[in-house]
C-alpha angles and dihedrals in degrees: 000000000000120000114247117237122226115255115237117214120192115208119203101213092183093060092046093052090050093050095045117100127206115250107253113248119231117252090240139013121197146107139291135201139185126239109227129203124199106192096186115045090200094054120065094218114124131185129206106237102167149000135226129199129192135173122206116293093357135105119270124253121211146174127201134195113262101177117072105175093115091059090063088058092054098035105022096166105017102052118030123188091255091063091048092051092050092051093046091048088054091046091052091050092048091050092048089053088051089052091051093046091046090230119177115247094251091056096058113113134178122215092218130086089217094062132060141158124227124237108275120262129200119269139161138179149136100275129025097209091047089050090052091052093048094048092046091053091049103045109025100084094170091067116107116265112274115264123231110268118251100353096071097038115132124188120230117205122215097262090054092044088055092050090052093050094042090058089065095035090061090055095045100040099036111182091000090069096085091048095069110011119085098207105152097047116020116209136017137245117242128191111237125222089254094054095260123123125239130196114226115200106219133124107195119073138159134160091271106026145038130200144172136213104213131183122241092170097120132115095233126063089214092066091046091052093049091051091047094050094046092049094047092049092051091049093049090050093049092047092050097045095045095036094233127173104226145021130205128197114191116187123197107214127207121261103269090218093057099063142038113286092233092056092047092049090051091054090050090050093051091050091045091052091056098035095073092049092048092049089054087056091055100264125146102219122191127170126180139139098233114086091202094055091044089053090051091052091050094052092047089052097046100039097086089057091056097056 
């Protein structure tokens, strides 16, 4: 039997180094945490109702549950939807305050025994908001089942969008609600320079500011853009004629799960194109699909005008 000879392999390290590619770095590296809700203080059961993401030295991003039908199945008498909405409205306000104060994720606290935030865990990705959406979809089991994209999409016009947001505004603002929301008769009449009268479609008004909740829940970006331009023009006219200090445009976005991603991205792009220009004109522009979070943003914006 012949003796086998060792095989010699020559490695060209120069060629390997030239062919090697650097591992792409993620756009952000940071931490994430879950927002936990304990409906019954005497029962240890907790539910994940939101997520928050934050990269180093930047503000946190978060998403909270805004549909509480499943809680009535688990706690039919102990924990009604109204209680859940109140707690989540408070949670949204506390997280917004953390955003403004630039608090790190591990420093966020809730002044309620029913709410808590988990210890932060490592995360990374290409887009913070996309990461929030992905984590929310994965860990928030009390969220309603995702709808089929496109087929179940329903438009919401501006009057109905305002009714949705007002439902949460009443809970958040309390007795302040009637001081800045025009609920019974939306809009105001303004005298034009030529003596004619013009109707301005807006629903938020104080002695120093005017604002409008406007729907962007449409399948086409063209309709969204028309609504946005009409609302911004009415607000500019009101601000000029009444010599007000600030304007706020609050857009209710479609549910991203209810339409094709390409269509939703186009709507976001149209709003983004106009948002920068409006901010240069002194607008406060906020757009989001959750009526409860939009209501919280509105009250934060209008509250200084009520003091």
